[in-house]
Coordinates of C-alpha atoms and ligand atoms in Angstrom, one line a residue:
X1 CA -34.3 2.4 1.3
X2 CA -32.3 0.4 3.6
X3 CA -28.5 0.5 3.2
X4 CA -25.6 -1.4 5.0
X5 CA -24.1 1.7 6.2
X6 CA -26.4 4.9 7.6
X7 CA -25.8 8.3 6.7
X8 CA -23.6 10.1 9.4
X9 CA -25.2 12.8 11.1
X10 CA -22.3 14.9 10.6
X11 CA -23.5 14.3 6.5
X12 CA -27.2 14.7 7.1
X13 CA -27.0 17.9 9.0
X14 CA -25.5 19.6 6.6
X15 CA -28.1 18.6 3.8
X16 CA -30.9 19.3 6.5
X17 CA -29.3 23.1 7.3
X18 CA -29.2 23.3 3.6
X19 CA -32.9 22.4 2.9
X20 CA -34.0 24.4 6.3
X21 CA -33.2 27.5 4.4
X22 CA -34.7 26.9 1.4
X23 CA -32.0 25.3 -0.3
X24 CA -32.2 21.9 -2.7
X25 CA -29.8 19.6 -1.0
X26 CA -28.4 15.7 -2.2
X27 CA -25.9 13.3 -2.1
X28 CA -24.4 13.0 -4.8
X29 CA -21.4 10.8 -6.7
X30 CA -19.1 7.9 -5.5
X31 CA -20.6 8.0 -1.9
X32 CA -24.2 7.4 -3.5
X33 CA -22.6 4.4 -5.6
X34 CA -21.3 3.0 -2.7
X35 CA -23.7 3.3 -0.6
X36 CA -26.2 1.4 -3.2
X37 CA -23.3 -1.2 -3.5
X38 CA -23.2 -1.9 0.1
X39 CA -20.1 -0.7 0.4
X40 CA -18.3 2.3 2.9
X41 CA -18.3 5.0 1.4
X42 CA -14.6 7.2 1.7
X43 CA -16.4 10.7 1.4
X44 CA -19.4 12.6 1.6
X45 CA -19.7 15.1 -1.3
X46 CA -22.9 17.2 -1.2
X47 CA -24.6 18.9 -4.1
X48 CA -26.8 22.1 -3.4
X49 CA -28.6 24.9 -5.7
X50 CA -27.2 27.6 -3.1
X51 CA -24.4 29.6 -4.7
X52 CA -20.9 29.2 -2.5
X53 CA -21.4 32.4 -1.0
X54 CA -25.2 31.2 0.6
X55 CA -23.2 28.1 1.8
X56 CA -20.5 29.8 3.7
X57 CA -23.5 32.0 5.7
X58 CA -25.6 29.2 6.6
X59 CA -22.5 27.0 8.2
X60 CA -20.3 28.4 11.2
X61 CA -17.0 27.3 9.7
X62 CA -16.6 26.6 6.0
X63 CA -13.8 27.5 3.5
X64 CA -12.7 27.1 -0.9
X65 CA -11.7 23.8 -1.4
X66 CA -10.9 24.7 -5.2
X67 CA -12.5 26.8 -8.1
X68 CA -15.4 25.0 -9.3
X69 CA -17.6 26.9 -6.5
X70 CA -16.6 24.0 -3.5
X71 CA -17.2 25.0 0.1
X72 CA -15.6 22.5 3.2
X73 CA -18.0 22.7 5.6
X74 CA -15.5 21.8 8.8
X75 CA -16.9 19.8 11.5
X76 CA -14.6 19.9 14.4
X77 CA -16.5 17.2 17.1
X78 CA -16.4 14.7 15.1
X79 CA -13.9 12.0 16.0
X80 CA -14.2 10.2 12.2
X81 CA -11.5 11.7 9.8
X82 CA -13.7 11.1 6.9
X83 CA -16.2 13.6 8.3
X84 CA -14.1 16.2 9.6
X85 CA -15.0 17.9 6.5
X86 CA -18.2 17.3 4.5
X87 CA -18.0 18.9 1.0
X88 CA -20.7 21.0 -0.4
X89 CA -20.6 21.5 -4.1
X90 CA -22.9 24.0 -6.4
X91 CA -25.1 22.5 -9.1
X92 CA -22.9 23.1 -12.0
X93 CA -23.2 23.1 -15.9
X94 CA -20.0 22.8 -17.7
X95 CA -18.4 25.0 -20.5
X96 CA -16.3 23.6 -23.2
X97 CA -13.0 21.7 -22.7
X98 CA -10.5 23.5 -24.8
X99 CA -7.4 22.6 -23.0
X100 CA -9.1 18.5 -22.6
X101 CA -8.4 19.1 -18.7
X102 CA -10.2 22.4 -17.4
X103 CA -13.8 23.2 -18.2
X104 CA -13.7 27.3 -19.3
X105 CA -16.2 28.1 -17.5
X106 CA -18.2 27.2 -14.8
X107 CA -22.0 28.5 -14.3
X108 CA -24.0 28.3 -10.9
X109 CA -26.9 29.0 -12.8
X110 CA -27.4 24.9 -12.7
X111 CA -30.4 22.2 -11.9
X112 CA -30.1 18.7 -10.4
X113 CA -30.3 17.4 -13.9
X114 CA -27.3 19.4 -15.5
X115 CA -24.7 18.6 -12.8
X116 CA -25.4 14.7 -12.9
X117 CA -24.8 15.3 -16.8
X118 CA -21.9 16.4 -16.4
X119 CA -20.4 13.6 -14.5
X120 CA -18.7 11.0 -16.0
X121 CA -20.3 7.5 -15.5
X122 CA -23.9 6.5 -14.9
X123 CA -22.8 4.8 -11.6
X124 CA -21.0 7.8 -10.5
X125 CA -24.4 10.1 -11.4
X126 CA -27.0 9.0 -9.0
X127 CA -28.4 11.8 -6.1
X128 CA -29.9 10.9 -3.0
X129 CA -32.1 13.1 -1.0
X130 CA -31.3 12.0 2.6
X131 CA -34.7 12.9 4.4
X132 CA -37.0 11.8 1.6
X133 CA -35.0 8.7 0.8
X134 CA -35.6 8.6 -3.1
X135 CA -33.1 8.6 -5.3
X136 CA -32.8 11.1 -9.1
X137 CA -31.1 8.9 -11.5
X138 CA -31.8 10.4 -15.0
X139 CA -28.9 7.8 -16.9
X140 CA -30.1 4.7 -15.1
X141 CA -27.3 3.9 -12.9
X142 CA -28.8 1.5 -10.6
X143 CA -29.6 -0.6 -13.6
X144 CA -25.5 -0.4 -14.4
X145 CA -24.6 -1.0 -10.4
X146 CA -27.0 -3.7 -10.5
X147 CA -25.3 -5.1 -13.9
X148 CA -21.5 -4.2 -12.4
X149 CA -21.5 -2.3 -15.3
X150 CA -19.3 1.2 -16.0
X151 CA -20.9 3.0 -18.7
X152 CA -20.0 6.7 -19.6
X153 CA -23.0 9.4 -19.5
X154 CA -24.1 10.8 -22.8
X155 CA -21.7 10.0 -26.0
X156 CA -18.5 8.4 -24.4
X157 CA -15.9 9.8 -27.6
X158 CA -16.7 13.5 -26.5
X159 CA -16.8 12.5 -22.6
X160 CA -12.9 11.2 -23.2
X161 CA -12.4 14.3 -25.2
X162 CA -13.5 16.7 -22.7
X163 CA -11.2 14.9 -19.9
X164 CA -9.2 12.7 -20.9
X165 CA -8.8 11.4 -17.2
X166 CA -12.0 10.1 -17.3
X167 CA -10.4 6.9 -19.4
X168 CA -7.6 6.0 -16.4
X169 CA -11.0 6.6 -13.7
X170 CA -13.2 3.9 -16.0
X171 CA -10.3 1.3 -15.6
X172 CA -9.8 2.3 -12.2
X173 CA -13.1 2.0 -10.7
X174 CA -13.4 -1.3 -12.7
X175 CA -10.6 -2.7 -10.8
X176 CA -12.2 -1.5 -7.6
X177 CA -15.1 -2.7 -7.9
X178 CA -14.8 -5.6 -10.1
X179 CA -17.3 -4.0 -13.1
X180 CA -17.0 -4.7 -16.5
X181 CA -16.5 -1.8 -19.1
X182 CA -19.9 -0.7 -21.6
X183 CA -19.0 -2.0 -25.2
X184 CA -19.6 1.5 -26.3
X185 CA -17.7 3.0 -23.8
X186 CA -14.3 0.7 -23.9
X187 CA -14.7 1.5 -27.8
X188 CA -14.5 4.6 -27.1
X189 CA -11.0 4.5 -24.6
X190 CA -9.6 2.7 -27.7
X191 CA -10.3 5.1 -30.1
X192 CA -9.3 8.2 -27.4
X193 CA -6.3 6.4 -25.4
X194 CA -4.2 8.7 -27.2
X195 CA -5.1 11.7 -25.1
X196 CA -3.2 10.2 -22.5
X197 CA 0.0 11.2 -24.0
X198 CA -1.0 15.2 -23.0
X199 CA -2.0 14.6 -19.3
X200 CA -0.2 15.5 -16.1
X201 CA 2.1 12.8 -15.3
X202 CA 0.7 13.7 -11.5
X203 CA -2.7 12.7 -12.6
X204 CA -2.1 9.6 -14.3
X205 CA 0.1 8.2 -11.4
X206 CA -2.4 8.7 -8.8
X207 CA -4.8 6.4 -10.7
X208 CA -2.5 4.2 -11.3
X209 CA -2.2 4.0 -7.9
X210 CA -5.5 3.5 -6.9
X211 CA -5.8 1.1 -9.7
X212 CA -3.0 -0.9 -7.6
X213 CA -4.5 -0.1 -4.6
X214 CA -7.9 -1.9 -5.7
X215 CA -8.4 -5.6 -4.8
X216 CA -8.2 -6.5 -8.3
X217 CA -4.8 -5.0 -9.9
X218 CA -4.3 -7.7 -12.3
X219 CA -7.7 -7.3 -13.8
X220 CA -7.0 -3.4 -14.0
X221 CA -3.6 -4.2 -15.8
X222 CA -5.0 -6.9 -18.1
X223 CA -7.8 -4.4 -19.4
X224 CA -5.4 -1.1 -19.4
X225 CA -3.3 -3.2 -21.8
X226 CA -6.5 -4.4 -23.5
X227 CA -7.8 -1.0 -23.9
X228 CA -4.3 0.7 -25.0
X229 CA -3.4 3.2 -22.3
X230 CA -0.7 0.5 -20.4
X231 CA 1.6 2.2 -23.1
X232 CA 1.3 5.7 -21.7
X233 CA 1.6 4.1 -17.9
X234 CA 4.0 1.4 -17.9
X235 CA 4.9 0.6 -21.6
X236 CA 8.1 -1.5 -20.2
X237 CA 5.3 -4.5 -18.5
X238 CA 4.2 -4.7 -22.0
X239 CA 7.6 -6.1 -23.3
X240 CA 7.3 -8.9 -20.5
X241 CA 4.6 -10.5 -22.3
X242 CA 4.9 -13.9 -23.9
X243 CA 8.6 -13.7 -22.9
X244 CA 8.5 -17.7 -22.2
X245 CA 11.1 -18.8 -18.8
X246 CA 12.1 -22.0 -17.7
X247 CA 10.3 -25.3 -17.0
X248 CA 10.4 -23.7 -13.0
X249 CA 7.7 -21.2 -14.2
X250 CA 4.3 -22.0 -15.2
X251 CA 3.7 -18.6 -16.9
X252 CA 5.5 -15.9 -19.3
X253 CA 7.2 -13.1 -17.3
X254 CA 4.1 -10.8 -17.9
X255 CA 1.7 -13.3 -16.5
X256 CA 3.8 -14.3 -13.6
X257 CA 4.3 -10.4 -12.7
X258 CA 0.7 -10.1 -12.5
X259 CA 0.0 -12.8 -10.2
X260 CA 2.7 -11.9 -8.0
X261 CA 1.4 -8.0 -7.9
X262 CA -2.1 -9.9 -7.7
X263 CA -1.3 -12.0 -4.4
X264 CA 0.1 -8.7 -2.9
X265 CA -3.2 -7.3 -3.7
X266 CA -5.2 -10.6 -2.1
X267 CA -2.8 -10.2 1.1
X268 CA -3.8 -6.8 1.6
X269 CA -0.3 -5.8 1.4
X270 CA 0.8 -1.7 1.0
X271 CA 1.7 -0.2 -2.7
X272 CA 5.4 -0.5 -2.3
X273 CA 5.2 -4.4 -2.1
X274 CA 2.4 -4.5 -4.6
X275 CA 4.7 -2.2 -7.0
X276 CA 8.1 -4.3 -6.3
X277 CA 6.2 -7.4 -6.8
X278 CA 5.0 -6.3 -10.3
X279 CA 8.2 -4.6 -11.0
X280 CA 10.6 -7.3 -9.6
X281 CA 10.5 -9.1 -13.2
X282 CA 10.6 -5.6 -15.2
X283 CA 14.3 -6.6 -16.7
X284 CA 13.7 -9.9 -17.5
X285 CA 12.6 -9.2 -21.2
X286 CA 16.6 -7.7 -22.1
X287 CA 18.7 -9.8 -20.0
X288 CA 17.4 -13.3 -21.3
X289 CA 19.9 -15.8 -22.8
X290 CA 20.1 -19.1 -24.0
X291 CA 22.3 -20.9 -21.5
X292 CA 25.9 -22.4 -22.8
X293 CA 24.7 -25.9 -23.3
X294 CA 21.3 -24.1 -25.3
X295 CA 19.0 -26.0 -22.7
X296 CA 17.3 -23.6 -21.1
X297 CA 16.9 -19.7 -20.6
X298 CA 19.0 -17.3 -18.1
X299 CA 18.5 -14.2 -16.7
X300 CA 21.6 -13.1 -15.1
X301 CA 21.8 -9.6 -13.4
X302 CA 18.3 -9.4 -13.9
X303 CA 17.7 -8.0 -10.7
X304 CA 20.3 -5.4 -11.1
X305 CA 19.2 -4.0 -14.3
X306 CA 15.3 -4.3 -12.5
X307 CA 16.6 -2.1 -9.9
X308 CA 17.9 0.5 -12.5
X309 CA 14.2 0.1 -14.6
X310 CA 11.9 0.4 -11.8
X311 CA 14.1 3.6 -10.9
X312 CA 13.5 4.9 -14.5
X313 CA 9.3 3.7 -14.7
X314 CA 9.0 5.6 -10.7
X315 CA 10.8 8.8 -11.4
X316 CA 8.9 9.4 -14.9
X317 CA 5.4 8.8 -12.7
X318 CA 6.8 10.9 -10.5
X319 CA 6.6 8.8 -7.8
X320 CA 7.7 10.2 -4.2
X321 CA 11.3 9.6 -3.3
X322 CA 10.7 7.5 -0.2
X323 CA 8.7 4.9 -2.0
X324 CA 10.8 4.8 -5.1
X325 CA 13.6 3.9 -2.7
X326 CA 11.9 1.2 -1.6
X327 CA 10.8 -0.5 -4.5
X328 CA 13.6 -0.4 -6.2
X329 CA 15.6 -1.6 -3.1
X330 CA 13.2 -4.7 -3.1
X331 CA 13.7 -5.3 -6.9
X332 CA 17.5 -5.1 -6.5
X333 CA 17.1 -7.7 -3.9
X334 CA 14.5 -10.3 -4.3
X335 CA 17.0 -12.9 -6.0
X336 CA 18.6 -13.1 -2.1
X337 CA 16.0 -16.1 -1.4
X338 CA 16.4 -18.2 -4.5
X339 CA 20.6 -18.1 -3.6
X340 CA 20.6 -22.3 -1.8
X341 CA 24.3 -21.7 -1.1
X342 CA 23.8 -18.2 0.6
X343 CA 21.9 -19.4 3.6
X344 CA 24.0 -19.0 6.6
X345 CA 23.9 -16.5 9.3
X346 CA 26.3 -14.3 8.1
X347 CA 25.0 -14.0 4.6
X348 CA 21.7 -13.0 6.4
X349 CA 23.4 -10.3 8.0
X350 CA 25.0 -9.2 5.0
X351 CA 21.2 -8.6 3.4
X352 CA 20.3 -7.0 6.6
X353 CA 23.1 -4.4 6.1
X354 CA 22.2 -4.2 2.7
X355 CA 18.4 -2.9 2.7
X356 CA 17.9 -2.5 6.4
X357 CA 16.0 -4.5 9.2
X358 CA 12.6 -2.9 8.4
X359 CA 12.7 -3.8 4.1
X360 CA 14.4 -7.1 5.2
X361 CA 10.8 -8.3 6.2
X362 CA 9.1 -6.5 2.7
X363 CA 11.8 -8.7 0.8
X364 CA 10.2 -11.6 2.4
X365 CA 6.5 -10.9 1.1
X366 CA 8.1 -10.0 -2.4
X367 CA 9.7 -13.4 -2.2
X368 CA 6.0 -14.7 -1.1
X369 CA 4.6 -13.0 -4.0
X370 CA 6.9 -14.1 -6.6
X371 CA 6.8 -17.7 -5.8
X372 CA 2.7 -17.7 -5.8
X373 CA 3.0 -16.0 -9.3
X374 CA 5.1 -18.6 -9.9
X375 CA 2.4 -20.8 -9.9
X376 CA 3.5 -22.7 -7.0
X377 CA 1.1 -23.6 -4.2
X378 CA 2.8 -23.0 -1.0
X379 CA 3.6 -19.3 -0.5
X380 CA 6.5 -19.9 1.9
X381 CA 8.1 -23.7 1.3
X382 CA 11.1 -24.8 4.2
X383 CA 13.6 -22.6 2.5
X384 CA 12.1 -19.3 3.0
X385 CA 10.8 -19.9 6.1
X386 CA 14.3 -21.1 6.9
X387 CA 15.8 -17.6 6.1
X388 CA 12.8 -15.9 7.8
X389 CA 14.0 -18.2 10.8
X390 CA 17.5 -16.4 10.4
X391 CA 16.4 -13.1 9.8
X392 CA 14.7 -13.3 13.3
X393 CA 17.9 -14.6 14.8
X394 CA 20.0 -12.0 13.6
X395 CA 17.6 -9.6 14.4
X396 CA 16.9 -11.0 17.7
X397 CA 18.3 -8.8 21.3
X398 CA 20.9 -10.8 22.2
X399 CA 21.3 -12.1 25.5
X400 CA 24.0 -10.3 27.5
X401 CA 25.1 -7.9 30.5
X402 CA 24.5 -5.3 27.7
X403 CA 20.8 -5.8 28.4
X404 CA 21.5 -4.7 31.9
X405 CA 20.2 -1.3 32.8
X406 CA 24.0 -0.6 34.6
X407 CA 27.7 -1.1 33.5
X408 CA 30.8 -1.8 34.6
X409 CA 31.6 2.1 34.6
X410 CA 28.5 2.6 37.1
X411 CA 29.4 -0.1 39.2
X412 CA 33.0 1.0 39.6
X413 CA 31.7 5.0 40.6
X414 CA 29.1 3.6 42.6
X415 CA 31.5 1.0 44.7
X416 CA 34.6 4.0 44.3
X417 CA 36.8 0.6 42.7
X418 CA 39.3 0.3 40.5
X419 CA 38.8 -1.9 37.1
X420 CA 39.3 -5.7 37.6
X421 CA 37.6 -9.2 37.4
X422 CA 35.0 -8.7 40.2
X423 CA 33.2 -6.1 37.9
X424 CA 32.7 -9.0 34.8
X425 CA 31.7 -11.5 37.9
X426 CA 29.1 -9.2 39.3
X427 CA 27.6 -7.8 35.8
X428 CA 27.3 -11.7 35.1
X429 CA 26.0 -12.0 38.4
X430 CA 23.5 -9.7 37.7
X431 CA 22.4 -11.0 34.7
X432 CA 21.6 -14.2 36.2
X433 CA 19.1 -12.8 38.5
X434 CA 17.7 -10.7 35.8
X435 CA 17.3 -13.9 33.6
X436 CA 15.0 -14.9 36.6
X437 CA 13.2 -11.9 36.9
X438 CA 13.2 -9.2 35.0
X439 CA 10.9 -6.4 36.7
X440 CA 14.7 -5.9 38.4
X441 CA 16.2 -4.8 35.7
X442 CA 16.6 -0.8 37.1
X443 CA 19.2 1.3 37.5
X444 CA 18.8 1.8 41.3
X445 CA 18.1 -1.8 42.4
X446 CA 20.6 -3.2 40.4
X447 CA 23.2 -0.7 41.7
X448 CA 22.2 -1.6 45.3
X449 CA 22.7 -5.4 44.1
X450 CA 26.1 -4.5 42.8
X451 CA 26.9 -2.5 46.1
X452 CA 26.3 -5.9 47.9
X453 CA 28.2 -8.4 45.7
X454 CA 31.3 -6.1 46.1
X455 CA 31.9 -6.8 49.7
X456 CA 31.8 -11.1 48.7
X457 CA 35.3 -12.4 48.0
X458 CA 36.3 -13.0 44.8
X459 CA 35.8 -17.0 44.2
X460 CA 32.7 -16.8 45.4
X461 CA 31.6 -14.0 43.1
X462 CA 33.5 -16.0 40.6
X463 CA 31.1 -19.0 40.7
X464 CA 28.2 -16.7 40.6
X465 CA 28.8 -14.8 37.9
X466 CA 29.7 -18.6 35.8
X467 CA 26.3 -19.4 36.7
X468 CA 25.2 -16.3 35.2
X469 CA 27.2 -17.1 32.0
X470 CA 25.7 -20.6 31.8
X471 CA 22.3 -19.4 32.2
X472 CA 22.5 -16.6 29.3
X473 CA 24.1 -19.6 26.9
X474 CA 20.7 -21.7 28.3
X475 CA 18.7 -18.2 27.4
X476 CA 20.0 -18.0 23.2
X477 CA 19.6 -21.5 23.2
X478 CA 16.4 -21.1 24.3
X479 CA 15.1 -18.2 22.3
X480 CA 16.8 -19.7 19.4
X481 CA 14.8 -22.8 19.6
X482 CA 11.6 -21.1 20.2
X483 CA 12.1 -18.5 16.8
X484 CA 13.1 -22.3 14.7
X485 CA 9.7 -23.8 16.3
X486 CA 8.0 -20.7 15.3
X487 CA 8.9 -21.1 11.4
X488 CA 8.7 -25.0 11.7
X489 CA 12.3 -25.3 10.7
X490 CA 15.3 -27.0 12.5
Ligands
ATP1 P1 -13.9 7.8 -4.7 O1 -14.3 8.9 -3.8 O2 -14.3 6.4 -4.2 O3 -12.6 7.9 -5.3 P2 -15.7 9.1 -6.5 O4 -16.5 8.6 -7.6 O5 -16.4 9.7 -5.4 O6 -14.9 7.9 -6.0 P3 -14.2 11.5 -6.7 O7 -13.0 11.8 -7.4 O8 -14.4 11.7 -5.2 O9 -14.6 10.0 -7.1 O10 -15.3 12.3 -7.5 C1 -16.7 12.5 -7.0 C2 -17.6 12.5 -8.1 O11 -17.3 13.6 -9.0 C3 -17.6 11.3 -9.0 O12 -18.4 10.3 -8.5 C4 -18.2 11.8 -10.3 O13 -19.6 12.0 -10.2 C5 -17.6 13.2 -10.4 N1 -16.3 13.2 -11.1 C6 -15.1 13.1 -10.6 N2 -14.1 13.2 -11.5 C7 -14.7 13.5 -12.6 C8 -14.3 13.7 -14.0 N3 -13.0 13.7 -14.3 N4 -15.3 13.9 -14.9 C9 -16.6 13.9 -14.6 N5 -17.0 13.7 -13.4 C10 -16.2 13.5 -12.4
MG2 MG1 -15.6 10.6 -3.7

């Protein structure tokens, strides 16, 4: 068996130590999958017949990792995070599910065969002995992988039942690896979606997460809403549908808020942007009107009663305060770029004061995003790169003796003078010849500088530091020109 990515050592030493003692030792779960999909695995997770207490004594460092019997076996060489700490898991046979979360009980007393059953998709029950290189796949999942299929092992009504987060992993995993759902099995969510209402709001959200976090969000969206569990996630993106807008907009809001989370997603761009681009929209639903002359639709305040939505949606996932700030910062503000008569410099400031320099550039992508799920071809037309033109020049160092790595004050000690016009003519001064080179720019050789120009008379200083003024007016010109060229705007 070849695959596109080897085994670390770090991995196959453990499974070797394992086997050198006697022990049955495989890879096992999503690190098999990917590795028969070509793809990097994130983790290594090891399956062994040794009880928890035989792994700790064959490996020098090792600790719990929870209570189904898990041992970390820490490797502290290694310089990949991912291996830092391989996972080494007992064969285990499940109990019942009474609480649809937490097996009762957990038995050591397991084979091979009774821990891949209890796992919840074919693809996801696959073990691989490393030396031997052959693969136990009781529930044909290399037929599924090879068909992009997830399908649930056994009967897929009592899987749900037992763990009801099994139904949020089948649409997750479908959106990160593009598969399509079993018949039987997306059945089977329908009829169980339901037993989402009971789970831990902690568990849903970090699905939902990785669900946005997949290269194909809008797929994962489209089929969570097709499958009935969107209503336990984000029940407020179902309103959006067939909400029709203006001739501007090829699609309904629900649509467009899908392509704009989905160009986020094709950008490669972080969750926050990905989230404000599908949540940007959120109030569009209760704030449409007919306009006063009944021609066409408006959405006024929109973005203000977003803000207050997206606030609502992240707090009840209990989403982390940092990146619900965020979010709903960018929701609040994404209307900035569509504002024609806002665009001058001191409107641009205004934003920047409003959400910050670092979110200023976020708004931008959002902007990106929403004009893509538009349906428009060009992700950033004249105007936005226009504003992205200003953003830089507000945000640019100006060009001045505050640059200078000495002031008046130091100049003045340094010289033992009082205040006057010489010190403006020598800071200019300076700045001229820093303009020119600006390795100079240090406290000591500037001061020396200083120390010379002091001793000059005064009209002669004078005329040096006008040349200094005239050059730093050359210098923003300059650097003003150069940001425009950059966003091909005038
Ligand atoms: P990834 O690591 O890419 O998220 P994964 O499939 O490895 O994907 P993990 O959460 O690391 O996901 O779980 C490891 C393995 O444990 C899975 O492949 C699956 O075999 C099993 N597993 C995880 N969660 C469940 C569950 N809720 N029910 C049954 N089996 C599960
Ligand atoms: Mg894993």
């Amino acid at each position: 068996m070849t695959y596109k990515y080897s085994i670390p050592k770090e991995v196959s030493q453990v499974t070797n130590s394992l086997k050198n003692k006697g022990f049955e030792a495989f890879l096992v779960g999503g690190c098999v999958r990917d590795l028969i999909l070509n793809k990097k695995p994130k983790d290594w997770d090891v399956t062994t017949n040794a009880k928890p207490e035989q792994i700790m004594e064959i490996f020098p460092e090792t600790f719990y990792e929870n209570d189904y019997g898990t041992v970390g076996v820490v490797n502290e060489e290694t310089e990949d995070g991912t291996l830092k700490i391989v996972e080494v898991t007992p064969f285990r046979l499940e109990g019942g599910y009474s609480d649809k979360r937490r097996p009762d009980s957990v038995s050591f007393e397991a084979t091979l065969e009774d821990d891949l059953e209890r796992r919840d998709f074919t693809i996801n029950a696959i073990a691989l002995d490393v030396e031997k290189e052959y693969v136990v796949d009781p529930f044909k999942g290399q037929e599924d992988l090879g068909s992009n299929l997830i399908k649930a092992v056994g009967n897929p009504i009592d899987r749900f039942n037992e763990d009801g987060l099994r139904i949020l992993r089948a649409v997750r995993l479908s959106a990160e690896l593009g598969f399509s759902i079993d018949l039987e099995t997306e059945k089977a969510i329908l009829e169980t979606s339901y037993l989402l209402k009971e789970m831990a709001t902690e568990r849903i959200r970090d699905e939902f997460i990785r669900m946005i976090e997949s290269n194909e969000p809008m797929l994962g969206i489209i089929m969570a809403k097709k499958l009935g569990i969107l209503r336990y996630i984000v029940p407020e993106l179902e309103e959006t549908v067939d909400v029709e807008q203006n001739k501007a907009h090829s699609y309904d809001v629900w649509t467009h808020s899908l392509k704009s989370l989905q160009h986020a997603a094709d950008r490669g761009w972080p969750l926050k942007i990905r989230l404000a681009a599908l949540l940007h929209d959120i109030s569009k639903p209760e704030s449409r009107r007919r306009s006063k002359d009944k021609e066409k639709w408006t959405f006024y305040g929109h973005e203000v009663t977003g803000a207050r939505r997206a606030l609502t949606i992240m707090r009840r996932l209990k989403f982390a305060n940092d990146i619900t700030e965020e979010v709903v910062k960018l929701v609040r503000w994404h209307m900035f770029f569509s504002d024609t008569e806002k665009i001058t410099l001191s409107a641009v400031r205004r934003l920047i004061a409003s959400v910050g320099k670092d979110s200023v550039w976020d708004l931008v992508k959002v902007r990106m995003c929403d004009r893509i799920g538009t349906g428009r071809p060009k992700e950033s037309p004249y105007r936005l790169r226009k504003y992205q033109s200003m953003i830089e020049e507000v945000l640019r160092d100006p060009v001045n003796v505050g640059m200078l790595e000495i002031d008046g004050k130091d100049i003045m000690d340094a010289a033992n003078i009082e205040p006057g016009p010489k010190i403006g003519f020598i800071l200019h001064a300076l700045l001229d010849e820093v303009l020119d080179d600006p390795t100079i720019n240090k406290k000591d050789i500037l001061t020396k500088k200083a120390l010379d120009m002091v001793k000059m008379d005064l009209k002669e200083l004078k005329k040096l530091g006008e040349r200094g003024k005239n050059k730093k007016e050359e210098e923003e010109t300059r650097k003003i020109e150069d940001i425009r060229h950059k966003y091909k705007v005038q």
